[in-house]
Structures are given as C-alpha cells and as structure tokens.
Short mmCIF file of C-alpha atoms in Angstrom, two decimals:
data_model
loop_
_atom_site.label_atom_id
_atom_site.label_comp_id
_atom_site.label_asym_id
_atom_site.label_seq_id
_atom_site.Cartn_x
_atom_site.Cartn_y
_atom_site.Cartn_z
CA MET A 1 150.78 49.87 111.08
CA ASN A 2 152.26 48.35 114.46
CA MET A 3 150.16 49.61 117.24
CA ASN A 4 153.12 50.38 119.49
CA LEU A 5 154.92 52.28 116.75
CA PHE A 6 151.39 53.98 115.98
CA LEU A 7 151.23 55.31 119.54
CA ILE A 8 155.06 56.04 119.53
CA ILE A 9 154.42 58.44 116.67
CA LEU A 10 151.21 60.27 118.14
CA THR A 11 153.02 60.79 121.44
CA ILE A 12 156.13 62.65 119.36
CA THR A 13 153.30 64.30 117.17
CA THR A 14 151.42 65.53 120.47
CA LEU A 15 154.66 67.08 121.93
CA LEU A 16 156.15 68.70 118.98
CA PRO A 17 154.53 71.97 119.62
CA LEU A 18 155.40 71.72 123.47
CA ASN A 19 159.11 71.21 122.74
CA ASP A 20 158.92 74.03 119.97
CA ALA A 21 157.23 76.61 122.29
CA LYS A 22 159.32 79.69 122.30
CA CYS A 23 158.36 81.47 125.26
CA HIS A 24 155.84 80.90 128.16
CA PRO A 25 152.52 82.26 126.47
CA ASN A 26 151.83 84.81 129.99
CA ASP A 27 155.52 86.11 129.55
CA GLU A 28 154.80 86.85 125.66
CA SER A 29 151.64 88.24 125.94
CA GLY A 30 152.94 90.67 129.00
CA LEU A 31 155.92 91.66 126.94
CA LEU A 32 154.00 92.14 123.76
CA ALA A 33 151.28 94.53 125.78
CA PHE A 34 154.01 96.57 127.19
CA LYS A 35 155.41 96.74 123.42
CA SER A 36 151.45 97.94 122.41
CA GLY A 37 151.76 100.52 125.17
CA ILE A 38 154.60 102.10 123.43
CA GLN A 39 153.56 104.88 120.71
CA SER A 40 156.98 105.51 119.69
CA ASP A 41 160.24 103.86 119.33
CA PRO A 42 162.58 105.98 117.00
CA SER A 43 165.60 103.64 117.44
CA SER A 44 163.80 100.35 117.00
CA ILE A 45 164.57 99.07 120.27
CA LEU A 46 161.97 96.55 120.98
CA LYS A 47 162.65 95.14 116.89
CA THR A 48 163.20 92.08 118.18
CA TRP A 49 160.06 91.40 119.97
CA ILE A 50 158.37 89.57 117.70
CA THR A 51 155.31 87.14 118.22
CA GLY A 52 156.33 83.54 118.14
CA THR A 53 159.96 84.20 118.62
CA ASP A 54 161.90 83.38 122.00
CA CYS A 55 161.21 86.17 124.25
CA CYS A 56 164.23 85.10 126.12
CA THR A 57 166.30 86.41 123.49
CA TRP A 58 164.68 89.55 122.97
CA PHE A 59 166.47 93.00 123.69
CA GLY A 60 166.48 93.85 127.38
CA VAL A 61 165.12 90.48 128.44
CA SER A 62 166.65 87.76 130.37
CA CYS A 63 165.19 84.40 131.51
CA GLY A 64 166.18 82.28 134.45
CA ASP A 65 166.65 78.20 134.35
CA ASN A 66 162.68 77.83 134.06
CA LYS A 67 162.57 79.84 130.92
CA ARG A 68 160.65 82.44 132.55
CA VAL A 69 161.31 86.35 132.27
CA ARG A 70 163.08 87.40 135.22
CA TYR A 71 164.75 90.57 133.99
CA LEU A 72 163.40 93.36 132.22
CA SER A 73 165.95 96.30 131.61
CA LEU A 74 165.47 99.27 128.86
CA TYR A 75 168.07 102.04 128.95
CA GLY A 76 167.61 105.20 127.14
CA ASP A 77 170.64 107.10 125.76
CA THR A 78 171.01 110.62 127.34
CA GLN A 79 173.06 111.88 124.36
CA ASN A 80 170.81 110.27 121.91
CA PRO A 81 167.07 111.27 121.79
CA LYS A 82 166.18 108.67 119.61
CA SER A 83 166.77 106.10 121.95
CA TYR A 84 163.75 107.45 124.12
CA LEU A 85 160.49 105.48 124.37
CA THR A 86 157.15 107.37 124.15
CA GLY A 87 154.11 105.92 125.89
CA THR A 88 152.86 104.05 129.08
CA ILE A 89 153.82 100.99 130.95
CA SER A 90 151.06 98.33 130.21
CA PRO A 91 149.08 96.65 133.39
CA TYR A 92 149.77 93.34 131.62
CA LEU A 93 153.13 93.43 132.50
CA SER A 94 152.10 92.02 135.35
CA LYS A 95 151.55 88.81 133.67
CA LEU A 96 155.65 88.12 134.06
CA GLN A 97 154.85 86.17 137.42
CA TYR A 98 158.65 85.46 137.72
CA LEU A 99 160.11 89.11 137.04
CA ASP A 100 162.43 89.70 139.86
CA SER A 101 164.36 92.82 138.28
CA LEU A 102 162.55 96.01 136.18
CA TYR A 103 164.97 98.76 134.90
CA LEU A 104 163.27 101.17 132.98
CA GLN A 105 165.77 103.71 133.01
CA ASP A 106 166.17 107.20 130.62
CA LEU A 107 163.49 106.63 128.36
CA GLN A 108 162.61 110.05 129.22
CA ASN A 109 158.81 109.83 127.50
CA ILE A 110 157.39 107.01 129.36
CA SER A 111 154.26 108.87 131.28
CA GLY A 112 151.14 107.83 133.29
CA PRO A 113 150.72 106.35 136.70
CA PHE A 114 152.68 104.08 138.63
CA PRO A 115 151.46 100.84 137.39
CA LEU A 116 149.44 99.33 140.39
CA SER A 117 149.24 95.78 138.58
CA LEU A 118 153.28 95.37 139.48
CA LEU A 119 152.12 95.40 143.15
CA ASN A 120 151.49 91.68 142.18
CA LEU A 121 154.45 90.50 141.42
CA THR A 122 155.60 89.54 144.45
CA LYS A 123 159.07 88.10 143.46
CA LEU A 124 160.24 91.93 142.52
CA GLN A 125 163.50 92.46 143.86
CA TYR A 126 164.77 95.43 141.96
CA ILE A 127 162.35 98.39 140.48
CA TYR A 128 164.40 101.29 138.86
CA ILE A 129 161.99 103.33 137.12
CA GLU A 130 164.23 106.67 136.68
CA ASN A 131 164.21 109.55 134.65
CA ASN A 132 160.73 109.32 132.49
CA LYS A 133 157.69 111.19 133.18
CA LEU A 134 155.44 108.92 135.47
CA SER A 135 152.87 111.26 137.62
CA GLY A 136 150.65 110.96 140.15
CA GLN A 137 151.11 109.27 143.98
CA ILE A 138 153.38 106.73 144.89
CA PRO A 139 150.55 103.71 146.02
CA LYS A 140 150.03 104.25 149.44
CA ASN A 141 150.01 100.30 149.78
CA ILE A 142 153.40 100.05 147.99
CA GLY A 143 155.06 98.15 150.88
CA THR A 144 152.12 95.81 151.96
CA THR A 145 153.09 93.18 148.86
CA LEU A 146 156.52 93.84 147.40
CA THR A 147 158.29 92.48 150.79
CA GLN A 148 161.48 91.14 148.82
CA LEU A 149 162.25 94.67 147.30
CA GLY A 150 165.83 95.10 148.02
CA ALA A 151 166.33 98.44 145.66
CA PHE A 152 163.22 100.79 144.85
CA SER A 153 163.78 104.12 142.71
CA LEU A 154 161.41 106.39 140.99
CA GLU A 155 164.09 108.79 140.85
CA GLY A 156 163.52 111.84 138.00
CA ASN A 157 159.82 111.30 137.26
CA ARG A 158 156.69 113.57 138.08
CA PHE A 159 155.37 112.24 141.39
CA THR A 160 153.38 114.16 143.76
CA GLY A 161 151.82 113.89 147.28
CA THR A 162 153.52 112.46 149.97
CA ILE A 163 156.15 109.75 150.96
CA PRO A 164 153.78 106.73 151.63
CA THR A 165 154.62 105.53 155.35
CA SER A 166 154.09 101.75 153.81
CA ILE A 167 157.71 102.37 152.32
CA SER A 168 158.81 101.17 155.76
CA GLU A 169 157.53 98.16 155.82
CA LEU A 170 159.89 97.43 152.99
CA THR A 171 162.71 95.87 155.24
CA GLN A 172 165.02 94.37 152.77
CA LEU A 173 165.47 97.59 150.89
CA THR A 174 169.16 98.52 150.72
CA ASP A 175 168.82 101.46 148.14
CA LEU A 176 165.63 103.81 148.04
CA ARG A 177 165.57 106.52 145.41
CA LEU A 178 162.71 109.00 145.15
CA GLY A 179 164.91 112.29 144.53
CA ASN A 180 164.10 114.79 141.74
CA ASN A 181 160.20 114.44 141.82
CA LEU A 182 157.86 116.88 143.14
CA LEU A 183 156.97 115.13 146.62
CA THR A 184 155.88 117.01 149.65
CA GLY A 185 155.08 116.71 153.23
CA THR A 186 157.53 115.70 155.59
CA ILE A 187 160.03 112.46 155.67
CA PRO A 188 158.29 109.75 157.71
CA GLU A 189 159.57 108.57 160.83
CA SER A 190 158.58 105.36 160.21
CA LEU A 191 161.64 105.44 157.46
CA LYS A 192 164.13 104.28 160.53
CA ASN A 193 162.84 101.01 160.06
CA LEU A 194 164.83 100.50 156.97
CA LYS A 195 167.58 99.69 158.81
CA ASN A 196 169.62 97.89 155.61
CA LEU A 197 169.61 101.12 153.78
CA ASN A 198 172.91 102.00 152.33
CA PHE A 199 171.36 104.46 149.66
CA LEU A 200 168.96 107.00 150.53
CA SER A 201 167.89 109.64 148.27
CA LEU A 202 164.93 112.47 148.65
CA LYS A 203 166.76 115.24 146.57
CA GLY A 204 165.25 117.65 144.45
CA ASN A 205 161.57 117.65 145.64
CA ASN A 206 159.23 119.95 147.89
CA LEU A 207 159.75 118.38 151.13
CA SER A 208 159.60 120.43 154.39
CA GLY A 209 159.89 120.34 157.93
CA LYS A 210 162.87 119.21 160.13
CA ILE A 211 165.04 116.18 159.13
CA PRO A 212 164.36 113.43 161.24
CA ASP A 213 166.68 112.83 164.18
CA PHE A 214 166.59 109.13 163.56
CA PHE A 215 169.92 108.40 161.73
CA ASN A 216 171.33 105.86 164.51
CA SER A 217 168.99 103.45 163.38
CA PHE A 218 171.21 103.24 160.07
CA THR A 219 174.23 101.13 160.39
CA ASN A 220 175.06 100.73 156.91
CA LEU A 221 174.19 103.96 155.29
CA ASN A 222 176.58 105.27 152.64
CA ILE A 223 174.91 107.89 150.72
CA LEU A 224 172.62 110.53 152.37
CA GLU A 225 171.32 113.01 149.40
CA LEU A 226 168.28 115.36 150.92
CA SER A 227 169.73 118.59 148.71
CA ARG A 228 167.24 120.65 147.21
CA ASN A 229 164.19 120.64 149.09
CA LYS A 230 162.85 122.90 151.91
CA PHE A 231 164.39 121.43 155.06
CA THR A 232 164.63 123.94 157.91
CA GLY A 233 166.09 123.49 161.49
CA ASN A 234 169.75 121.96 162.24
CA VAL A 235 171.56 119.09 161.40
CA PRO A 236 170.30 116.19 163.46
CA VAL A 237 172.83 115.31 165.85
CA SER A 238 171.94 111.56 165.00
CA ILE A 239 173.99 111.79 161.79
CA SER A 240 176.98 111.84 164.01
CA SER A 241 176.32 108.09 164.54
CA MET A 242 177.41 107.41 160.99
CA PHE A 243 180.61 109.03 161.16
CA SER A 244 182.53 105.39 160.25
CA HIS A 245 180.80 104.82 156.99
CA LEU A 246 178.80 107.70 155.57
CA ARG A 247 180.81 108.69 152.33
CA PHE A 248 178.09 110.95 150.61
CA LEU A 249 176.02 114.04 152.74
CA GLU A 250 174.39 116.48 150.57
CA LEU A 251 172.35 118.86 152.38
CA GLY A 252 172.55 121.77 150.37
CA GLN A 253 169.98 124.11 148.86
CA ASN A 254 167.33 123.98 151.74
CA SER A 255 166.94 126.64 154.78
CA LEU A 256 168.91 124.69 157.45
CA SER A 257 170.50 126.90 160.08
CA GLY A 258 172.65 127.07 163.23
CA LYS A 259 176.37 126.24 163.04
CA ILE A 260 177.88 123.44 161.10
CA PRO A 261 178.05 120.57 163.51
CA ASP A 262 181.64 119.90 164.90
CA PHE A 263 181.05 116.02 164.88
CA LEU A 264 181.27 116.23 161.04
CA GLY A 265 185.24 116.28 161.49
CA LYS A 266 184.72 112.85 162.48
CA PHE A 267 183.57 111.41 159.04
CA LYS A 268 186.89 109.92 158.16
CA ALA A 269 185.25 108.02 155.33
CA LEU A 270 183.71 111.05 154.05
CA ASP A 271 183.96 111.62 150.20
CA THR A 272 181.39 114.35 149.48
CA LEU A 273 180.17 117.37 151.79
CA ASP A 274 177.21 119.76 150.43
CA LEU A 275 176.06 122.44 152.64
CA SER A 276 175.75 124.92 150.25
CA LYS A 277 172.89 127.59 149.91
CA ASN A 278 171.31 127.24 153.43
CA LYS A 279 171.71 129.64 156.50
CA PHE A 280 175.11 128.24 158.54
CA SER A 281 176.68 130.77 160.37
CA GLY A 282 179.35 130.94 162.36
CA THR A 283 182.98 129.55 161.86
CA VAL A 284 183.66 126.25 159.96
CA PRO A 285 184.95 124.14 162.84
CA GLU A 286 188.68 123.24 163.22
CA SER A 287 187.77 119.46 163.24
CA PHE A 288 187.44 119.76 159.61
CA ALA A 289 191.08 119.60 159.27
CA ASN A 290 190.73 115.71 159.98
CA LEU A 291 188.55 115.36 156.53
CA THR A 292 191.94 114.07 154.71
CA LYS A 293 189.71 111.94 152.18
CA ILE A 294 187.32 114.11 151.19
CA PHE A 295 186.92 115.12 147.35
CA ASN A 296 184.39 117.40 147.05
CA LEU A 297 183.36 120.19 149.42
CA ASP A 298 180.87 122.80 149.04
CA LEU A 299 180.12 125.53 151.69
CA SER A 300 178.93 128.34 149.04
CA ASP A 301 176.18 130.78 149.80
CA ASN A 302 175.71 130.71 153.55
CA PHE A 303 176.89 133.08 156.34
CA LEU A 304 180.03 131.70 157.39
CA VAL A 305 183.06 133.65 158.83
CA ASP A 306 186.42 133.71 159.45
CA PRO A 307 188.97 132.11 160.24
CA PHE A 308 188.82 129.16 157.96
CA PRO A 309 190.45 126.29 159.12
CA SER A 310 193.83 124.65 157.08
CA LEU A 311 192.77 121.47 156.01
CA ASN A 312 195.00 118.60 155.81
CA ILE A 313 193.73 117.34 152.24
CA LYS A 314 195.78 115.72 149.98
CA GLY A 315 194.02 115.88 146.49
CA ILE A 316 190.70 117.77 146.72
CA GLU A 317 188.59 117.49 143.23
CA SER A 318 186.04 120.45 143.95
CA LEU A 319 185.87 123.09 146.25
CA ASP A 320 183.28 125.82 146.31
CA LEU A 321 183.23 128.51 149.21
CA SER A 322 181.71 131.28 147.18
CA ARG A 323 179.58 134.14 148.96
CA ASN A 324 179.96 133.65 152.58
CA LEU A 325 181.64 136.22 154.76
CA PHE A 326 185.02 134.73 154.60
CA HIS A 327 188.55 137.14 153.93
CA LEU A 328 190.74 134.20 153.15
CA GLU A 329 193.25 136.67 151.33
CA GLU A 330 195.00 133.91 149.07
CA ILE A 331 194.08 130.79 147.71
CA PRO A 332 194.73 128.25 150.59
CA LYS A 333 197.84 125.87 149.91
CA TRP A 334 196.01 122.90 150.47
CA VAL A 335 194.05 124.04 147.24
CA THR A 336 196.82 124.77 145.49
CA SER A 337 198.74 122.15 145.90
CA SER A 338 196.08 119.32 144.94
CA PRO A 339 197.13 117.27 141.55
CA ILE A 340 193.56 116.40 140.89
CA ILE A 341 191.43 119.53 141.18
CA TYR A 342 189.16 120.20 138.45
CA SER A 343 186.49 122.75 140.03
CA LEU A 344 187.49 125.64 141.98
CA LYS A 345 184.81 128.28 143.46
CA LEU A 346 186.19 131.11 145.35
CA ALA A 347 183.76 134.03 144.47
CA LYS A 348 183.61 136.86 147.04
CA CYS A 349 186.05 135.17 149.19
CA GLY A 350 188.05 138.41 150.41
CA ILE A 351 190.93 137.31 148.13
CA LYS A 352 193.69 140.00 147.50
CA MET A 353 196.53 138.35 145.66
CA LYS A 354 198.27 138.97 142.46
CA LEU A 355 197.14 135.87 140.01
CA GLU A 356 200.85 135.36 138.82
CA ASP A 357 201.83 134.67 142.15
CA TRP A 358 199.36 131.37 142.22
CA LYS A 359 201.16 128.68 141.16
CA PRO A 360 199.03 125.54 141.17
CA SER A 361 200.90 122.05 141.02
CA GLU A 362 198.54 121.22 138.14
CA THR A 363 196.33 122.94 135.44
CA TYR A 364 195.88 120.49 133.34
CA PHE A 365 192.55 119.19 134.88
CA TYR A 366 190.79 122.55 135.49
CA ASP A 367 187.27 122.77 134.01
CA PHE A 368 185.88 125.33 136.17
CA ILE A 369 187.71 128.21 138.00
CA ASP A 370 185.57 131.28 139.65
CA LEU A 371 187.34 133.93 141.23
CA SER A 372 184.67 136.52 140.82
CA GLY A 373 184.22 139.21 142.96
CA ASN A 374 187.45 139.63 144.74
CA GLU A 375 190.31 141.75 144.50
CA ILE A 376 192.74 139.67 142.70
CA SER A 377 194.90 141.74 140.48
CA GLY A 378 197.82 140.92 137.59
CA SER A 379 197.04 138.60 134.55
CA ALA A 380 194.92 135.90 133.67
CA VAL A 381 196.89 134.97 130.55
CA GLY A 382 199.51 132.47 131.83
CA LEU A 383 196.71 130.67 134.12
CA LEU A 384 194.26 130.33 131.07
CA ASN A 385 196.94 129.41 128.52
CA GLY A 386 197.85 126.64 131.09
CA THR A 387 194.49 124.80 131.00
CA GLU A 388 193.66 122.81 128.03
CA TYR A 389 190.62 121.48 129.58
CA LEU A 390 188.93 124.60 130.86
CA VAL A 391 185.06 124.98 130.45
CA GLY A 392 184.44 128.04 132.31
CA PHE A 393 186.18 130.91 133.87
CA TRP A 394 184.79 133.67 136.18
CA GLY A 395 187.20 136.50 136.77
CA SER A 396 184.42 139.43 136.78
CA GLU A 397 185.10 142.26 139.30
CA ASN A 398 188.64 142.24 140.27
CA VAL A 399 191.77 144.03 139.14
CA LEU A 400 193.13 142.04 136.38
CA LYS A 401 195.04 143.92 133.95
CA PHE A 402 196.54 142.27 130.88
CA ASP A 403 196.19 142.07 126.80
CA LEU A 404 193.27 140.19 126.00
CA GLY A 405 194.85 139.40 122.59
CA GLY A 406 197.28 137.11 124.59
CA LEU A 407 195.02 134.54 125.51
CA ARG A 408 195.07 131.26 123.79
CA PHE A 409 191.73 129.13 124.62
CA GLY A 410 191.02 125.62 124.95
CA SER A 411 188.94 123.81 122.50
CA ARG A 412 186.36 123.12 125.39
CA LEU A 413 186.04 126.69 126.96
CA LYS A 414 182.36 127.85 126.58
CA ASP A 415 182.16 130.43 129.26
CA LEU A 416 184.28 133.32 130.26
CA ASP A 417 183.31 136.40 132.20
CA LEU A 418 186.19 138.99 132.51
CA SER A 419 183.66 141.90 132.95
CA HIS A 420 184.33 145.10 135.59
CA ASN A 421 188.23 144.56 135.37
CA LEU A 422 191.24 146.53 133.49
CA VAL A 423 191.57 144.00 130.44
CA PHE A 424 192.83 145.97 127.44
CA GLY A 425 193.60 145.37 124.03
CA LYS A 426 191.69 143.98 120.97
CA VAL A 427 188.70 141.56 120.74
CA GLY A 428 189.79 138.46 119.10
CA LYS A 429 187.76 135.95 116.45
CA SER A 430 188.53 133.02 119.26
CA VAL A 431 186.86 135.44 122.00
CA VAL A 432 183.80 136.00 120.36
CA GLY A 433 183.34 131.91 119.38
CA ILE A 434 182.71 131.53 123.20
CA GLU A 435 179.24 130.47 123.71
CA LYS A 436 178.69 132.74 126.82
CA LEU A 437 181.10 135.81 127.15
CA ASN A 438 181.16 138.97 129.02
CA VAL A 439 183.74 141.69 128.47
CA SER A 440 181.94 144.52 129.83
CA TYR A 441 183.54 147.24 131.77
CA ASN A 442 186.80 147.09 130.66
CA HIS A 443 189.63 149.03 128.39
CA LEU A 444 189.10 147.31 125.16
CA CYS A 445 189.44 149.20 121.91
CA GLY A 446 188.89 148.15 118.10
CA GLU A 447 186.15 146.60 115.83
CA ILE A 448 184.09 143.59 117.44
CA PRO A 449 184.81 140.47 114.79
CA LYS A 450 181.28 139.27 113.61
CA ASN A 451 179.24 137.88 116.47
CA ASN A 452 175.72 136.74 117.48
CA LEU A 453 176.24 138.16 121.10
CA SER A 454 174.42 140.83 122.69
CA ALA A 455 175.60 144.37 122.86
CA SER A 456 175.44 144.09 127.09
CA VAL A 457 178.46 141.44 127.12
CA PHE A 458 180.67 144.30 125.23
CA VAL A 459 179.39 147.94 126.88
CA GLY A 460 181.39 149.56 129.11
CA ASN A 461 184.75 149.57 127.11
CA ASP A 462 187.08 152.65 126.05
CA CYS A 463 186.67 152.42 122.03
CA LEU A 464 184.99 148.87 120.95
CA CYS A 465 183.00 149.59 117.53
CA GLY A 466 180.84 147.31 115.33
CA ALA A 467 177.70 145.42 115.54
CA PRO A 468 176.37 144.83 118.24
CA LEU A 469 177.60 148.45 119.44
CA LYS A 470 177.51 151.15 116.75
CA PRO A 471 179.16 151.05 113.81
CA CYS A 472 182.96 151.93 113.47
CA LYS A 473 183.83 155.39 112.10
CA ALA A 474 185.89 155.53 109.07
#
C-alpha cells in the first residue's frame, strides 16, 4: 500500500471516534450523575438521558455553539403529581463547567442541602431552584464565587437560618427570590448594594425586626414582596423614592403599625398594594384617589376608620376592605362600575343597603364575593344567578330574605355561606352538592337531600329534617 494513502487512512480512523463523540464526557457524566440521584421519575422526564447519545438533545438540556451544556431546565406540573421528581441534586453537576442557567422548578420532592459544588460553576447567571424540599442553610459564601448571577431564586423550599450577607456581593442581581422558606433574623442592611434589583421577594418566612429604610438605593425595583413575616414598625419612608416604578408592594400579614403613609398615593404605576393583616390605624389617605391604575387592593384586617376616600379607579380586579372599622353604608360606586372585577370582599364594612339595589356593571367575571357581617337585606337570587363563574359567596350574618329554591348555581361554585339570615324554602339537591356549605340559622324547612355534610351546616332552622339532622316524621 502507498505510504501516503496508509497515513491518510490511519488519520481518518484515528479521528472517527472524536467526530462521532455525542457529548463532552464531563457534561455527560455530570448529567448522568444527576439522573442517578433521582430515585423516582414517574412520568419518565429523564428517559432520553441515555449514555452515548447526544446530551445536547436530552430533555431539558441545551448547548452552546461549542457543544457544551449551558442550560438545564426541568419543570414539574403542579396539576400532575406524576411529573414530580424525588431525589437529591448530585454534587457532580459541577462538571457542567459551561452551565449558565439552572432551572429546577416545581419538582416538589427534590431534597437535601443546597449543593455547595454549584459554587464552582462561575459562569452561572440564572439559578431557579423553586418549589422543592431543599433544606439547611443558604451557603454563607454564596456571593463570593457566583459573581455573574443575574437571578437567584430558592423560593418555596425549607431553608432555615438567616439571609447570608454575602448575597450583597452579587451586584449583578436583578432578581432575588427567597420567599416561602423558614428563614429567620432580619433583612441585612447590606442588601442595599444590590442596586440593579427589579424583583425582591422575601415573603412567607419568619423574618422579624424593622424593614430597613434603604429603598432609595433601588432605582429599578418593580416588585417588592415582604408579606407573611413578623416585621414590626412603620412603612419605611425611603419606599417613597420608588413612586415612579414600583408596581407591586406586598407588606401584608406582618405586625406593621402606624398610619398608612400618604406618599403611597403618589405611586401612579402601582398595580398591587397589600397592607392586610397588620396593625395600621387612622384613615386611608385621600391621596389614594390618585391610584388610578391599581388593580389589586387589600387593606383587610387592620384598625382603619372612616371616611374611606372615593377612588378614581377605572377597573379594579380585586378589593378587600374587610374587618376594619369602616361604615361604608353601601358598596362604593367605583367598585360597582368596574367591568373586570373578579374578587370583592367587604366583610364587616358597615354596609346597610338592599342587595337588589346593587347593580354591578358586570357580574360575569366574579369568582369571589364576601359581604358577610353587614346589614344587607333583600334577595341574593338575582346576583348569584347572574354569576356564571362564581367560586365562593359569603353572605352570612346579614338580613337576606329569599327562597333558597330560587338559586341556580354555576358549575364552579364550591363555597356558599348564607348562615344567620332570613332565608326560607327547601334545601335542593344542587345546594348539598356544594363542597363547603353553611345554611344554618335561617328559616328553611323540609327534608334534606342525601349528602355527606355535617349537622352544623343545617342547624338552627325552622323544620329541616333528615340526615345529618333528626329523621323526618312520617
């Protein structure tokens, strides 16, 4: 054989395995190690992860131009428990040296501590390990190596301990979400160094102390979620500096006190304001009339008093003023005129109107209506029969008077409370088919259709009989 031809054939033969390589060996072994850490994969999310095949084509994996894995994204479907994965995150995932995006979301049953080996992946820009069961403490040195991080979310896990101050070294962060964990302590003052944040969520933890007065450091913050913690004191004055760009302000379910700041009325871009379940007192500022773009307003469960200002909202979606010290007398006109409202909660708001006199411009979109604990009279038939998508109606402790048999329920209704009223007539089959029902203490009569409900939902009526009450007489 010609020596030159022999060398050509030898060269081709030598190169064939390289050209045929499906995946960088480090990437393949790192991903397969992750797979080996998964004990249960009921819907076979990882079935395409097979040794010797191109890992760039595996489900949830994407590669860059250099054929190295850059993107790992695995999602569970909250409507389908079979999509959940059970297991731990292998430390060998750190072999993916070119990984810049890690998304492990809604897998529900991924447990263990935060994998310290991820701190070696210096190219990481996005970490979203959300709605799993990771526990332990967030690494104290999280900010010393992952300097390229633009987004960091551990929301919906079981992390304990304090928020590491080193997070403040991740100055490229635009998105920080540590909500719905078991974190304690205070918010580190050093977080003010994260000047590029547009999303900050620490909601649903056990954080305490005063909310730091450092928000004039954030020139791009759009969403601030601090609800469901144990914060005390007043709303920080520095929040007023974000009036031009803040869209979501959620401070509900804490122990904040004092008056609602007048400066909140300057937040022209505000979409959602939640101050519920705190200890706010005094009146709602008249400046709230300027919140023309707000869609969701929750001031429930405080100590707020009259007068409530007339708002200039063109279309509110969700409103809750329940359980304050208001005497509204009637459902506000700016609520009645909203064509897009789906949730209205005005429990114990001092409303004394006749329900038939309330003529909302649109009832089609209503999901939830809570008018309990007022002095509302008349019939609920017209309202309830005109709400096709209603999920819950709470009208207890009023003076409503109508025939229960006149109600025609939409298919979505799951919760109906008409207790402590003057409702009369019989209990129909469609009524007992509702998941949560309470028609106690009215003037109902007759035999109760077959049901699986407790006696407490029927007691206190004139002459109801049959299970779960006493048998009917012949």
